CSV table of C-alpha atoms and ligand atoms in Angstrom, one decimal:
chain,number,residue,atom,x,y,z
A,1,UNK,CA,78.9,-26.3,-53.5
A,2,UNK,CA,77.7,-29.7,-54.9
A,3,UNK,CA,79.6,-32.7,-53.3
A,4,UNK,CA,79.1,-36.4,-53.4
A,5,UNK,CA,77.1,-38.1,-50.8
A,6,UNK,CA,80.2,-40.2,-50.1
A,7,UNK,CA,82.0,-37.2,-48.7
A,8,UNK,CA,79.0,-36.2,-46.6
A,9,UNK,CA,78.7,-39.8,-45.2
A,10,UNK,CA,82.4,-39.8,-44.3
A,11,UNK,CA,81.8,-36.7,-42.1
A,12,UNK,CA,78.6,-38.0,-40.6
A,13,UNK,CA,79.1,-41.8,-40.0
A,14,UNK,CA,78.2,-42.9,-36.5
A,15,UNK,CA,77.6,-39.3,-35.3
A,16,UNK,CA,74.7,-37.9,-37.2
A,17,UNK,CA,72.5,-38.3,-40.3
A,18,UNK,CA,72.3,-36.0,-43.3
A,19,UNK,CA,68.7,-34.9,-44.2
A,20,UNK,CA,67.7,-35.9,-47.7
A,21,UNK,CA,64.8,-33.7,-48.8
A,22,UNK,CA,62.8,-34.0,-52.0
A,23,UNK,CA,62.0,-30.9,-54.1
A,24,UNK,CA,59.6,-30.3,-57.0
A,25,UNK,CA,59.4,-26.6,-57.4
A,26,UNK,CA,61.0,-23.2,-56.6
A,27,UNK,CA,59.3,-22.6,-53.2
A,28,UNK,CA,60.6,-25.9,-51.9
A,29,UNK,CA,64.0,-25.2,-53.2
A,30,UNK,CA,64.2,-21.7,-51.6
A,31,UNK,CA,62.9,-23.0,-48.2
A,32,UNK,CA,65.3,-25.9,-48.3
A,33,UNK,CA,68.4,-23.9,-48.9
A,34,UNK,CA,67.3,-21.2,-46.4
A,35,UNK,CA,66.6,-23.7,-43.7
A,36,UNK,CA,69.9,-25.5,-44.1
A,37,UNK,CA,71.9,-22.2,-44.1
A,38,UNK,CA,70.0,-21.0,-41.1
A,39,UNK,CA,70.9,-24.2,-39.3
A,40,UNK,CA,74.4,-24.5,-40.8
A,41,UNK,CA,73.7,-28.0,-42.0
A,42,UNK,CA,75.0,-30.0,-45.0
A,43,UNK,CA,72.1,-31.7,-46.9
A,44,UNK,CA,71.0,-33.8,-49.8
A,45,UNK,CA,68.5,-32.6,-52.4
A,46,UNK,CA,66.5,-35.5,-53.8
A,47,UNK,CA,64.7,-35.6,-57.2
A,48,UNK,CA,62.3,-38.4,-57.8
A,49,UNK,CA,61.2,-39.6,-61.3
A,50,UNK,CA,57.9,-37.9,-60.6
A,51,UNK,CA,59.6,-34.6,-59.7
A,52,UNK,CA,61.7,-34.7,-62.9
A,53,UNK,CA,58.6,-35.0,-65.0
A,54,UNK,CA,56.4,-32.6,-63.0
A,55,UNK,CA,57.5,-29.7,-65.1
A,56,UNK,CA,60.7,-30.6,-66.9
A,57,UNK,CA,63.9,-32.1,-65.5
A,58,UNK,CA,65.9,-29.2,-66.8
A,59,UNK,CA,63.8,-26.8,-64.7
A,60,UNK,CA,64.9,-28.5,-61.5
A,61,UNK,CA,68.5,-28.6,-62.6
A,62,UNK,CA,68.3,-24.8,-63.3
A,63,UNK,CA,66.7,-24.1,-59.9
A,64,UNK,CA,69.4,-26.0,-58.1
A,65,UNK,CA,72.3,-24.3,-60.1
A,66,UNK,CA,70.8,-20.9,-59.4
A,67,UNK,CA,70.2,-21.7,-55.7
A,68,UNK,CA,73.9,-22.6,-55.5
A,69,UNK,CA,74.6,-19.0,-56.6
A,70,UNK,CA,72.1,-17.4,-54.2
A,71,UNK,CA,73.4,-19.5,-51.3
A,72,UNK,CA,77.2,-19.8,-52.0
A,73,UNK,CA,77.9,-21.2,-48.5
A,74,UNK,CA,75.6,-24.3,-48.9
A,75,UNK,CA,77.2,-27.7,-49.1
A,76,UNK,CA,74.9,-30.4,-50.6
A,77,UNK,CA,74.6,-33.4,-52.8
A,78,UNK,CA,72.1,-33.8,-55.7
A,79,UNK,CA,70.6,-37.3,-55.7
A,80,UNK,CA,68.1,-39.2,-57.8
A,81,UNK,CA,65.5,-40.8,-55.5
A,82,UNK,CA,64.0,-44.2,-56.3
A,83,UNK,CA,65.4,-44.4,-59.8
A,84,UNK,CA,64.8,-47.2,-62.3
A,85,UNK,CA,67.7,-48.3,-64.5
A,86,UNK,CA,66.9,-46.1,-67.4
A,87,UNK,CA,66.5,-43.0,-65.2
A,88,UNK,CA,69.7,-43.8,-63.4
A,89,UNK,CA,71.6,-43.8,-66.8
A,90,UNK,CA,69.9,-40.5,-67.8
A,91,UNK,CA,71.1,-38.9,-64.6
A,92,UNK,CA,74.6,-40.4,-64.8
A,93,UNK,CA,75.0,-39.1,-68.4
A,94,UNK,CA,73.7,-35.6,-67.4
A,95,UNK,CA,76.8,-34.9,-65.4
A,96,UNK,CA,74.7,-33.0,-62.9
A,97,UNK,CA,73.8,-35.6,-60.2
A,98,UNK,CA,76.4,-36.5,-57.6
A,99,UNK,CA,74.6,-39.7,-56.7
A,100,UNK,CA,71.8,-41.9,-57.9
A,101,UNK,CA,69.5,-44.5,-56.2
A,102,UNK,CA,68.7,-47.6,-58.1
A,103,UNK,CA,65.6,-49.1,-56.6
A,104,UNK,CA,65.3,-52.7,-57.8
A,105,UNK,CA,64.1,-53.8,-54.3
A,106,UNK,CA,60.9,-55.2,-55.8
A,107,UNK,CA,63.0,-57.7,-57.9
A,108,UNK,CA,64.2,-61.1,-56.6
A,109,UNK,CA,67.6,-60.9,-54.7
A,110,UNK,CA,69.9,-62.0,-57.6
A,111,UNK,CA,68.1,-59.7,-60.1
A,112,UNK,CA,68.3,-56.8,-57.7
A,113,UNK,CA,72.1,-57.4,-57.5
A,114,UNK,CA,72.5,-57.7,-61.2
A,115,UNK,CA,70.6,-54.5,-62.0
A,116,UNK,CA,72.4,-52.6,-59.2
A,117,UNK,CA,75.8,-53.8,-60.4
A,118,UNK,CA,75.1,-52.5,-63.9
A,119,UNK,CA,74.2,-49.1,-62.6
A,120,UNK,CA,77.2,-49.1,-60.2
A,121,UNK,CA,79.6,-49.8,-63.1
A,122,UNK,CA,78.2,-47.0,-65.2
A,123,UNK,CA,78.1,-44.6,-62.3
A,124,UNK,CA,81.6,-45.3,-60.9
A,125,UNK,CA,83.1,-44.8,-64.4
A,126,UNK,CA,81.9,-41.2,-64.0
A,127,UNK,CA,82.7,-40.7,-60.3
A,128,UNK,CA,79.1,-40.9,-59.3
A,129,UNK,CA,78.0,-42.9,-56.2
A,130,UNK,CA,75.1,-45.3,-55.9
A,131,UNK,CA,72.5,-46.0,-53.3
A,132,UNK,CA,70.6,-49.3,-53.6
A,133,UNK,CA,67.7,-50.8,-51.7
A,134,UNK,CA,67.3,-54.2,-50.1
A,135,UNK,CA,64.1,-55.3,-48.4
A,136,UNK,CA,60.7,-53.8,-48.8
A,137,UNK,CA,59.2,-50.8,-47.1
A,138,UNK,CA,55.5,-50.9,-46.3
A,139,UNK,CA,53.3,-48.3,-47.9
A,140,UNK,CA,53.5,-47.0,-51.4
A,141,UNK,CA,56.5,-46.1,-53.5
A,142,UNK,CA,56.4,-44.5,-56.9
A,143,UNK,CA,55.2,-47.2,-59.3
A,144,UNK,CA,55.5,-49.8,-56.6
A,145,UNK,CA,52.7,-50.7,-54.3
A,146,UNK,CA,53.6,-53.1,-51.5
A,147,UNK,CA,50.9,-54.2,-49.1
A,148,UNK,CA,51.7,-53.6,-45.5
A,149,UNK,CA,51.3,-57.3,-44.9
A,150,UNK,CA,54.1,-58.0,-47.4
A,151,UNK,CA,56.5,-55.4,-45.9
A,152,UNK,CA,59.8,-57.2,-45.5
A,153,UNK,CA,62.6,-56.1,-43.2
A,154,UNK,CA,66.1,-56.3,-44.6
A,155,UNK,CA,67.9,-59.6,-43.8
A,156,UNK,CA,71.4,-58.7,-42.4
A,157,UNK,CA,73.2,-61.6,-44.0
A,158,UNK,CA,71.7,-60.7,-47.3
A,159,UNK,CA,72.7,-57.1,-46.8
A,160,UNK,CA,76.4,-58.1,-46.6
A,161,UNK,CA,76.2,-60.4,-49.7
A,162,UNK,CA,74.3,-57.7,-51.6
A,163,UNK,CA,76.9,-55.0,-50.9
A,164,UNK,CA,79.8,-57.3,-51.7
A,165,UNK,CA,78.3,-58.5,-55.0
A,166,UNK,CA,76.7,-55.2,-56.2
A,167,UNK,CA,79.5,-52.8,-55.2
A,168,UNK,CA,76.9,-50.2,-54.1
A,169,UNK,CA,78.1,-47.2,-52.0
A,170,UNK,CA,75.2,-47.0,-49.6
A,171,UNK,CA,72.2,-49.2,-48.8
A,172,UNK,CA,68.6,-48.3,-48.1
A,173,UNK,CA,67.3,-50.8,-45.5
A,174,UNK,CA,63.8,-51.7,-44.5
A,175,UNK,CA,63.6,-51.4,-40.7
A,176,UNK,CA,59.9,-50.7,-40.2
A,177,UNK,CA,59.3,-47.4,-41.9
A,178,UNK,CA,57.1,-46.8,-44.9
A,179,UNK,CA,56.5,-43.9,-47.3
A,180,UNK,CA,53.7,-41.4,-47.0
A,181,UNK,CA,51.6,-40.0,-44.1
A,182,UNK,CA,50.1,-43.2,-42.8
A,183,UNK,CA,52.9,-45.2,-41.2
A,184,UNK,CA,52.9,-47.9,-38.5
A,185,UNK,CA,49.4,-49.3,-39.0
A,186,UNK,CA,50.7,-52.5,-37.6
A,187,UNK,CA,54.0,-52.9,-35.8
A,188,UNK,CA,55.3,-49.7,-34.2
A,189,UNK,CA,58.7,-48.0,-34.3
A,190,UNK,CA,62.1,-48.7,-35.8
A,191,UNK,CA,63.7,-52.1,-35.6
A,192,UNK,CA,67.1,-51.2,-34.1
A,193,UNK,CA,67.9,-54.9,-33.7
A,194,UNK,CA,68.0,-55.3,-37.5
A,195,UNK,CA,70.2,-52.2,-37.8
A,196,UNK,CA,72.6,-53.5,-35.2
A,197,UNK,CA,73.0,-56.8,-37.0
A,198,UNK,CA,73.6,-55.0,-40.3
A,199,UNK,CA,76.2,-52.8,-38.8
A,200,UNK,CA,78.0,-55.8,-37.3
A,201,UNK,CA,78.3,-57.2,-40.8
A,202,UNK,CA,78.9,-53.9,-42.6
A,203,UNK,CA,80.9,-51.7,-40.2
A,204,UNK,CA,81.4,-48.1,-41.4
A,205,UNK,CA,79.1,-48.7,-44.4
A,206,UNK,CA,76.5,-45.9,-44.8
A,207,UNK,CA,72.9,-47.0,-44.4
A,208,UNK,CA,69.8,-45.1,-45.5
A,209,UNK,CA,66.4,-44.8,-43.9
A,210,UNK,CA,63.5,-44.1,-46.3
A,211,UNK,CA,60.0,-43.2,-45.2
A,212,UNK,CA,61.2,-41.1,-42.3
A,213,UNK,CA,58.7,-38.2,-42.1
A,214,UNK,CA,57.4,-37.5,-38.6
A,215,UNK,CA,54.0,-36.5,-39.7
A,216,UNK,CA,53.7,-34.0,-36.8
A,217,UNK,CA,50.3,-34.3,-35.2
A,218,UNK,CA,49.9,-30.5,-34.8
A,219,UNK,CA,50.5,-30.1,-38.5
A,220,UNK,CA,47.8,-32.8,-39.2
A,221,UNK,CA,45.4,-31.2,-36.8
A,222,UNK,CA,45.8,-27.8,-38.4
A,223,UNK,CA,45.3,-29.3,-41.9
A,224,UNK,CA,42.1,-31.1,-40.8
A,225,UNK,CA,40.8,-27.9,-39.0
A,226,UNK,CA,41.3,-26.0,-42.2
A,227,UNK,CA,39.3,-28.4,-44.3
A,228,UNK,CA,41.7,-31.3,-44.8
A,229,UNK,CA,40.9,-35.0,-44.3
A,230,UNK,CA,44.0,-36.7,-43.1
A,231,UNK,CA,42.5,-39.1,-40.6
A,232,UNK,CA,44.9,-41.3,-38.6
A,233,UNK,CA,48.1,-39.9,-40.2
A,234,UNK,CA,51.1,-41.0,-38.3
A,235,UNK,CA,54.9,-40.9,-38.7
A,236,UNK,CA,58.4,-41.7,-37.3
A,237,UNK,CA,59.3,-40.2,-33.9
A,238,UNK,CA,62.2,-37.9,-34.8
A,239,UNK,CA,63.8,-38.6,-31.4
A,240,UNK,CA,64.6,-42.1,-32.9
A,241,UNK,CA,67.0,-40.6,-35.5
A,242,UNK,CA,69.9,-40.2,-33.1
A,243,UNK,CA,70.1,-44.0,-32.2
A,244,UNK,CA,69.7,-44.9,-35.9
A,245,UNK,CA,72.6,-42.6,-36.8
A,246,UNK,CA,74.8,-44.3,-34.1
A,247,UNK,CA,74.0,-47.6,-35.8
A,248,UNK,CA,75.2,-46.5,-39.2
A,249,UNK,CA,72.3,-44.6,-40.8
A,250,UNK,CA,73.9,-41.6,-42.5
A,251,UNK,CA,71.0,-40.5,-44.7
A,252,UNK,CA,67.4,-40.0,-43.6
A,253,UNK,CA,64.7,-39.3,-46.3
A,254,UNK,CA,62.0,-36.8,-45.7
A,255,UNK,CA,59.4,-35.8,-48.2
A,256,UNK,CA,55.9,-36.1,-46.8
A,257,UNK,CA,56.5,-33.7,-44.0
A,258,UNK,CA,57.4,-30.9,-46.5
A,259,UNK,CA,54.1,-31.6,-48.3
A,260,UNK,CA,52.2,-31.3,-45.0
A,261,UNK,CA,53.8,-27.9,-44.4
A,262,UNK,CA,52.7,-26.9,-47.9
A,263,UNK,CA,49.2,-28.2,-47.4
A,264,UNK,CA,48.8,-26.5,-44.0
A,265,UNK,CA,50.0,-23.1,-45.2
A,266,UNK,CA,47.9,-23.1,-48.3
A,267,UNK,CA,44.7,-24.4,-46.6
A,268,UNK,CA,45.0,-21.9,-43.7
A,269,UNK,CA,45.8,-19.0,-46.0
A,270,UNK,CA,42.9,-19.4,-48.3
A,271,UNK,CA,40.5,-20.1,-45.4
A,272,UNK,CA,41.6,-16.9,-43.7
A,273,UNK,CA,41.8,-14.9,-46.9
A,274,UNK,CA,39.1,-16.2,-49.3
A,275,UNK,CA,39.4,-13.0,-51.3
A,276,UNK,CA,43.1,-13.6,-52.2
A,277,UNK,CA,44.2,-15.0,-55.5
A,278,UNK,CA,47.8,-13.9,-55.4
A,279,UNK,CA,49.9,-17.1,-55.4
A,280,UNK,CA,52.9,-15.2,-54.0
A,281,UNK,CA,51.2,-14.6,-50.7
A,282,UNK,CA,50.9,-18.2,-49.5
A,283,UNK,CA,54.1,-19.0,-51.5
A,284,UNK,CA,56.1,-16.5,-49.4
A,285,UNK,CA,54.7,-17.9,-46.1
A,286,UNK,CA,55.4,-21.4,-47.3
A,287,UNK,CA,59.1,-20.7,-48.1
A,288,UNK,CA,59.6,-19.2,-44.6
A,289,UNK,CA,57.7,-22.0,-42.8
A,290,UNK,CA,59.5,-24.7,-44.8
A,291,UNK,CA,62.9,-23.1,-43.9
A,292,UNK,CA,61.9,-23.2,-40.2
A,293,UNK,CA,60.8,-26.9,-40.5
A,294,UNK,CA,64.1,-27.9,-42.1
A,295,UNK,CA,66.2,-26.1,-39.5
A,296,UNK,CA,64.2,-27.8,-36.7
A,297,UNK,CA,64.5,-31.2,-38.4
A,298,UNK,CA,68.2,-30.9,-38.7
A,299,UNK,CA,68.5,-30.6,-35.0
A,300,UNK,CA,66.9,-34.1,-34.6
A,301,UNK,CA,69.2,-35.4,-37.4
A,302,UNK,CA,72.3,-33.9,-35.7
A,303,UNK,CA,73.3,-32.3,-38.9
A,304,UNK,CA,72.6,-28.8,-37.5
A,305,UNK,CA,75.8,-26.9,-37.0
A,306,UNK,CA,78.0,-29.4,-38.9
A,307,UNK,CA,78.7,-27.2,-42.0
A,308,UNK,CA,82.0,-25.8,-40.8
A,309,UNK,CA,83.4,-29.3,-40.0
A,310,UNK,CA,82.3,-30.6,-43.4
A,311,UNK,CA,84.0,-27.6,-45.1
A,312,UNK,CA,87.2,-28.4,-43.3
A,313,UNK,CA,87.0,-32.1,-44.2
A,314,UNK,CA,86.5,-31.2,-47.9
A,315,UNK,CA,89.4,-28.7,-47.8
A,316,UNK,CA,91.8,-31.2,-46.1
B,401,LIG,O1,59.6,-42.1,-51.9
B,401,LIG,C1,59.1,-41.3,-52.7
B,401,LIG,C2,59.3,-39.8,-52.5
B,401,LIG,O2,58.5,-39.4,-51.4
B,401,LIG,C3,59.0,-39.1,-53.8
B,401,LIG,O3,57.6,-39.1,-54.0
B,401,LIG,O4,57.6,-40.1,-56.3
B,401,LIG,O5,55.7,-38.8,-55.5
B,401,LIG,O6,57.8,-37.7,-56.1
B,401,LIG,P1,57.1,-38.9,-55.6
B,402,LIG,P1,58.4,-40.0,-46.4
B,402,LIG,O1,57.2,-40.3,-47.2
B,402,LIG,O2,58.3,-40.6,-45.0
B,402,LIG,O3,58.7,-38.5,-46.3
B,402,LIG,O4,59.7,-40.7,-47.1
B,402,LIG,C1,60.3,-40.1,-48.2
B,402,LIG,C2,61.3,-41.0,-48.9
B,402,LIG,O5,61.6,-42.0,-48.4
B,402,LIG,C3,61.8,-40.5,-50.2
B,402,LIG,O6,62.6,-41.5,-50.8
B,403,LIG,ZN1,61.9,-43.5,-50.4
């Protein structure tokens, strides 16, 4: 069942975070649904602009609609990740997405508000909710390259003003994470103090943490041993999710870790079976390994086992 992120955030606020996982293809979709059903967790499927143009945006929509039939017990939201204004309108018009992210965080404060407000007005008119971003994550986002040195944590006073003026439904905040497999080259860990200050000003308002892959070291070692070259890859300690959730983070974005599982499975498979050219063999292993990864991640997020309660909340 597709629901809005708003409903999921109501259920989770202050207690746990919902995993927001990116998909690009069938194997990721199958693994994602299976892992969330295995762990009885609500979840968010994210589609980036790059994912929508990888094959065709209609293909992803078809995959998700069919997955809903294959997994009738799943409860999830469909979300545009890091949208620009035009892509947000395209998703709002499509009637398929339950939420969109407008990412104008690279713009000046007032311009970020103005763009976000336009998207909020269009989305709310159709019952769709909007995530916005304030502050700049380190690392690389799609079409946006922000030098680590320029990474800017979210200003709590600005966060309050931003939410009031833009009318956004949730806010992605910069608290020390960055996208990709090479995080924390400088300062380490999450800035809980910034989260605390934001929560004081915006009590009960859902916050979002991007760039939250853990980049498991055993995964990186296996990839490198099987011919990869991911030297110095590092991520967020998943044990930090719980405190973040208590401080108002209701959505935690994870993409890179899924790509690492894919890379490990395929590198190891072809190293061990150089004679194989049947794509279904590693594909099958990947779906199963990704499902296991998702189920394990949901335990750290606290979303594992919450499906029955969310179903009750939706019914009541
Ligand atoms: O934050 C970006 C997400 O990991 C999506 O990545 O734009 O390469 O699909 P992508
Ligand atoms: P990671 O690169 O840490 O997986 O972050 C993903 C993300 O923030 C998607 O919006
Ligand atoms: Zn992101």
